[in-house]
Amino acid sequence: MSLISEVRPLAVALFSILLGATGQFLFRLGMVEYGRVSVTGIWRQLGSIILTPAIFLGFACFGVSSVLWLVVISRWELSYAYPLVSLGYVIAILYGTFFLDEVLTLPKILGCLLILAGMSVLGLWGQT
């Protein structure tokens, strides 16, 4: 058996979610470096945007995250697995707070607590 088949689906799911949130963080870093773009202007600049190192790495994180997610949904019901992706919002808020100097507000904290509570409900009663 391969190493991946030995790893529990929850560990694979959490790593996939972490990679997805890391991809978002890298996208933000890349766009801070690249600068602001408009909805219409992004199409002309897409090549140079994608080649921005942080954005390129962000896409790589998303690619690996997607492949790992296939492992998860091959073993779990989608309605059980997909809500776990909301943990990515919590991770993104932590990235923003600790690495991007974004303000951690009360609504963000309450939102994270609600997400974690919902994930707890799924963990306790959601799997059939």
mmCIF file of C-alpha atoms in Angstrom:
data_model
loop_
_atom_site.group_PDB
_atom_site.id
_atom_site.type_symbol
_atom_site.label_atom_id
_atom_site.label_comp_id
_atom_site.label_asym_id
_atom_site.label_seq_id
_atom_site.Cartn_x
_atom_site.Cartn_y
_atom_site.Cartn_z
ATOM 1 C CA MET A 1 0.000 0.000 0.000
ATOM 2 C CA SER A 2 1.132 3.523 -0.709
ATOM 3 C CA LEU A 3 1.663 6.115 1.987
ATOM 4 C CA ILE A 4 -1.367 8.160 0.845
ATOM 5 C CA SER A 5 -3.695 5.174 1.186
ATOM 6 C CA GLU A 6 -2.523 4.761 4.779
ATOM 7 C CA VAL A 7 -3.261 8.363 5.767
ATOM 8 C CA ARG A 8 -6.651 9.029 7.284
ATOM 9 C CA PRO A 9 -9.045 11.046 5.117
ATOM 10 C CA LEU A 10 -9.347 13.742 7.817
ATOM 11 C CA ALA A 11 -5.600 14.420 7.676
ATOM 12 C CA VAL A 12 -5.735 14.598 3.878
ATOM 13 C CA ALA A 13 -8.764 16.914 4.073
ATOM 14 C CA LEU A 14 -7.081 19.247 6.552
ATOM 15 C CA PHE A 15 -3.893 19.401 4.487
ATOM 16 C CA SER A 16 -5.906 20.070 1.336
ATOM 17 C CA ILE A 17 -7.798 22.870 3.079
ATOM 18 C CA LEU A 18 -4.553 24.348 4.431
ATOM 19 C CA LEU A 19 -3.074 24.332 0.925
ATOM 20 C CA GLY A 20 -6.192 26.039 -0.451
ATOM 21 C CA ALA A 21 -5.999 28.792 2.169
ATOM 22 C CA THR A 22 -2.273 29.120 1.549
ATOM 23 C CA GLY A 23 -3.036 29.560 -2.142
ATOM 24 C CA GLN A 24 -5.392 32.436 -1.305
ATOM 25 C CA PHE A 25 -2.746 33.996 0.937
ATOM 26 C CA LEU A 26 -0.174 33.740 -1.861
ATOM 27 C CA PHE A 27 -2.646 35.244 -4.331
ATOM 28 C CA ARG A 28 -3.040 38.238 -2.017
ATOM 29 C CA LEU A 29 0.729 38.596 -1.583
ATOM 30 C CA GLY A 30 1.184 38.422 -5.339
ATOM 31 C CA MET A 31 -1.474 41.024 -6.021
ATOM 32 C CA VAL A 32 -0.017 43.365 -3.405
ATOM 33 C CA GLU A 33 3.248 43.057 -5.334
ATOM 34 C CA TYR A 34 1.607 43.299 -8.766
ATOM 35 C CA GLY A 35 -0.843 46.086 -8.006
ATOM 36 C CA ARG A 36 -4.524 46.709 -8.509
ATOM 37 C CA VAL A 37 -6.342 45.555 -11.626
ATOM 38 C CA SER A 38 -9.853 46.030 -12.942
ATOM 39 C CA VAL A 39 -12.274 43.345 -14.097
ATOM 40 C CA THR A 40 -11.766 44.353 -17.723
ATOM 41 C CA GLY A 41 -8.019 44.989 -17.387
ATOM 42 C CA ILE A 42 -7.201 41.647 -15.797
ATOM 43 C CA TRP A 43 -7.649 39.779 -19.095
ATOM 44 C CA ARG A 44 -4.922 41.830 -20.810
ATOM 45 C CA GLN A 45 -2.577 41.389 -17.853
ATOM 46 C CA LEU A 46 -3.363 37.771 -16.974
ATOM 47 C CA GLY A 47 -0.101 36.348 -18.313
ATOM 48 C CA SER A 48 2.095 38.671 -16.279
ATOM 49 C CA ILE A 49 -0.137 38.270 -13.218
ATOM 50 C CA ILE A 50 0.135 34.466 -13.324
ATOM 51 C CA LEU A 51 3.918 34.724 -13.683
ATOM 52 C CA THR A 52 4.170 36.760 -10.484
ATOM 53 C CA PRO A 53 6.042 34.286 -8.223
ATOM 54 C CA ALA A 54 3.598 34.308 -5.303
ATOM 55 C CA ILE A 55 0.605 33.882 -7.617
ATOM 56 C CA PHE A 56 2.294 31.070 -9.504
ATOM 57 C CA LEU A 57 2.955 29.317 -6.173
ATOM 58 C CA GLY A 58 -0.652 29.977 -5.170
ATOM 59 C CA PHE A 59 -1.867 28.131 -8.252
ATOM 60 C CA ALA A 60 0.506 25.265 -7.426
ATOM 61 C CA CYS A 61 -0.996 25.076 -3.925
ATOM 62 C CA PHE A 62 -4.490 24.986 -5.414
ATOM 63 C CA GLY A 63 -3.478 22.241 -7.830
ATOM 64 C CA VAL A 64 -2.108 19.988 -5.109
ATOM 65 C CA SER A 65 -5.063 20.847 -2.887
ATOM 66 C CA SER A 66 -7.476 19.790 -5.640
ATOM 67 C CA VAL A 67 -5.744 16.466 -6.197
ATOM 68 C CA LEU A 68 -5.766 15.712 -2.474
ATOM 69 C CA TRP A 69 -9.421 16.716 -2.287
ATOM 70 C CA LEU A 70 -10.194 13.968 -4.803
ATOM 71 C CA VAL A 71 -8.874 11.474 -2.245
ATOM 72 C CA VAL A 72 -11.199 12.905 0.400
ATOM 73 C CA ILE A 73 -14.366 12.896 -1.688
ATOM 74 C CA SER A 74 -13.631 9.392 -2.906
ATOM 75 C CA ARG A 75 -14.048 8.246 0.698
ATOM 76 C CA TRP A 76 -16.597 10.641 2.204
ATOM 77 C CA GLU A 77 -19.982 11.937 1.169
ATOM 78 C CA LEU A 78 -19.691 15.365 -0.430
ATOM 79 C CA SER A 79 -22.288 16.770 1.967
ATOM 80 C CA TYR A 80 -20.035 15.729 4.851
ATOM 81 C CA ALA A 81 -16.673 16.665 3.356
ATOM 82 C CA TYR A 82 -17.385 19.980 1.654
ATOM 83 C CA PRO A 83 -18.479 21.964 4.731
ATOM 84 C CA LEU A 84 -15.009 21.323 6.142
ATOM 85 C CA VAL A 85 -13.692 23.644 3.439
ATOM 86 C CA SER A 86 -15.097 26.491 5.558
ATOM 87 C CA LEU A 87 -12.081 25.950 7.804
ATOM 88 C CA GLY A 88 -10.184 27.673 5.002
ATOM 89 C CA TYR A 89 -11.923 30.923 5.985
ATOM 90 C CA VAL A 90 -10.584 30.583 9.517
ATOM 91 C CA ILE A 91 -7.076 29.901 8.213
ATOM 92 C CA ALA A 92 -7.324 32.857 5.809
ATOM 93 C CA ILE A 93 -8.288 35.170 8.664
ATOM 94 C CA LEU A 94 -5.271 33.942 10.625
ATOM 95 C CA TYR A 95 -2.978 34.507 7.618
ATOM 96 C CA GLY A 96 -4.417 37.982 7.169
ATOM 97 C CA THR A 97 -4.052 38.863 10.825
ATOM 98 C CA PHE A 98 -0.551 37.510 11.402
ATOM 99 C CA PHE A 99 1.119 38.107 8.045
ATOM 100 C CA LEU A 100 -0.790 40.864 6.245
ATOM 101 C CA ASP A 101 -1.480 43.223 9.166
ATOM 102 C CA GLU A 102 -5.250 42.897 8.711
ATOM 103 C CA VAL A 103 -7.367 43.829 11.705
ATOM 104 C CA LEU A 104 -8.971 40.984 13.640
ATOM 105 C CA THR A 105 -12.462 42.303 14.350
ATOM 106 C CA LEU A 106 -15.216 40.962 16.561
ATOM 107 C CA PRO A 107 -17.339 39.888 13.553
ATOM 108 C CA LYS A 108 -14.377 37.893 12.192
ATOM 109 C CA ILE A 109 -13.886 36.207 15.562
ATOM 110 C CA LEU A 110 -17.600 35.411 15.907
ATOM 111 C CA GLY A 111 -17.722 34.111 12.343
ATOM 112 C CA CYS A 112 -14.760 31.816 13.008
ATOM 113 C CA LEU A 113 -16.404 30.509 16.169
ATOM 114 C CA LEU A 114 -19.615 29.776 14.258
ATOM 115 C CA ILE A 115 -17.652 27.947 11.556
ATOM 116 C CA LEU A 116 -15.841 25.870 14.165
ATOM 117 C CA ALA A 117 -19.133 25.115 15.929
ATOM 118 C CA GLY A 118 -20.675 23.969 12.665
ATOM 119 C CA MET A 119 -17.709 21.747 11.928
ATOM 120 C CA SER A 120 -18.048 20.257 15.414
ATOM 121 C CA VAL A 121 -21.691 19.413 14.757
ATOM 122 C CA LEU A 122 -20.700 17.697 11.520
ATOM 123 C CA GLY A 123 -17.909 15.836 13.255
ATOM 124 C CA LEU A 124 -20.196 14.565 16.001
ATOM 125 C CA TRP A 125 -23.342 13.787 14.042
ATOM 126 C CA GLY A 126 -22.773 14.388 10.343
ATOM 127 C CA GLN A 127 -21.141 11.195 9.085
ATOM 128 C CA THR A 128 -23.562 8.451 8.159
#
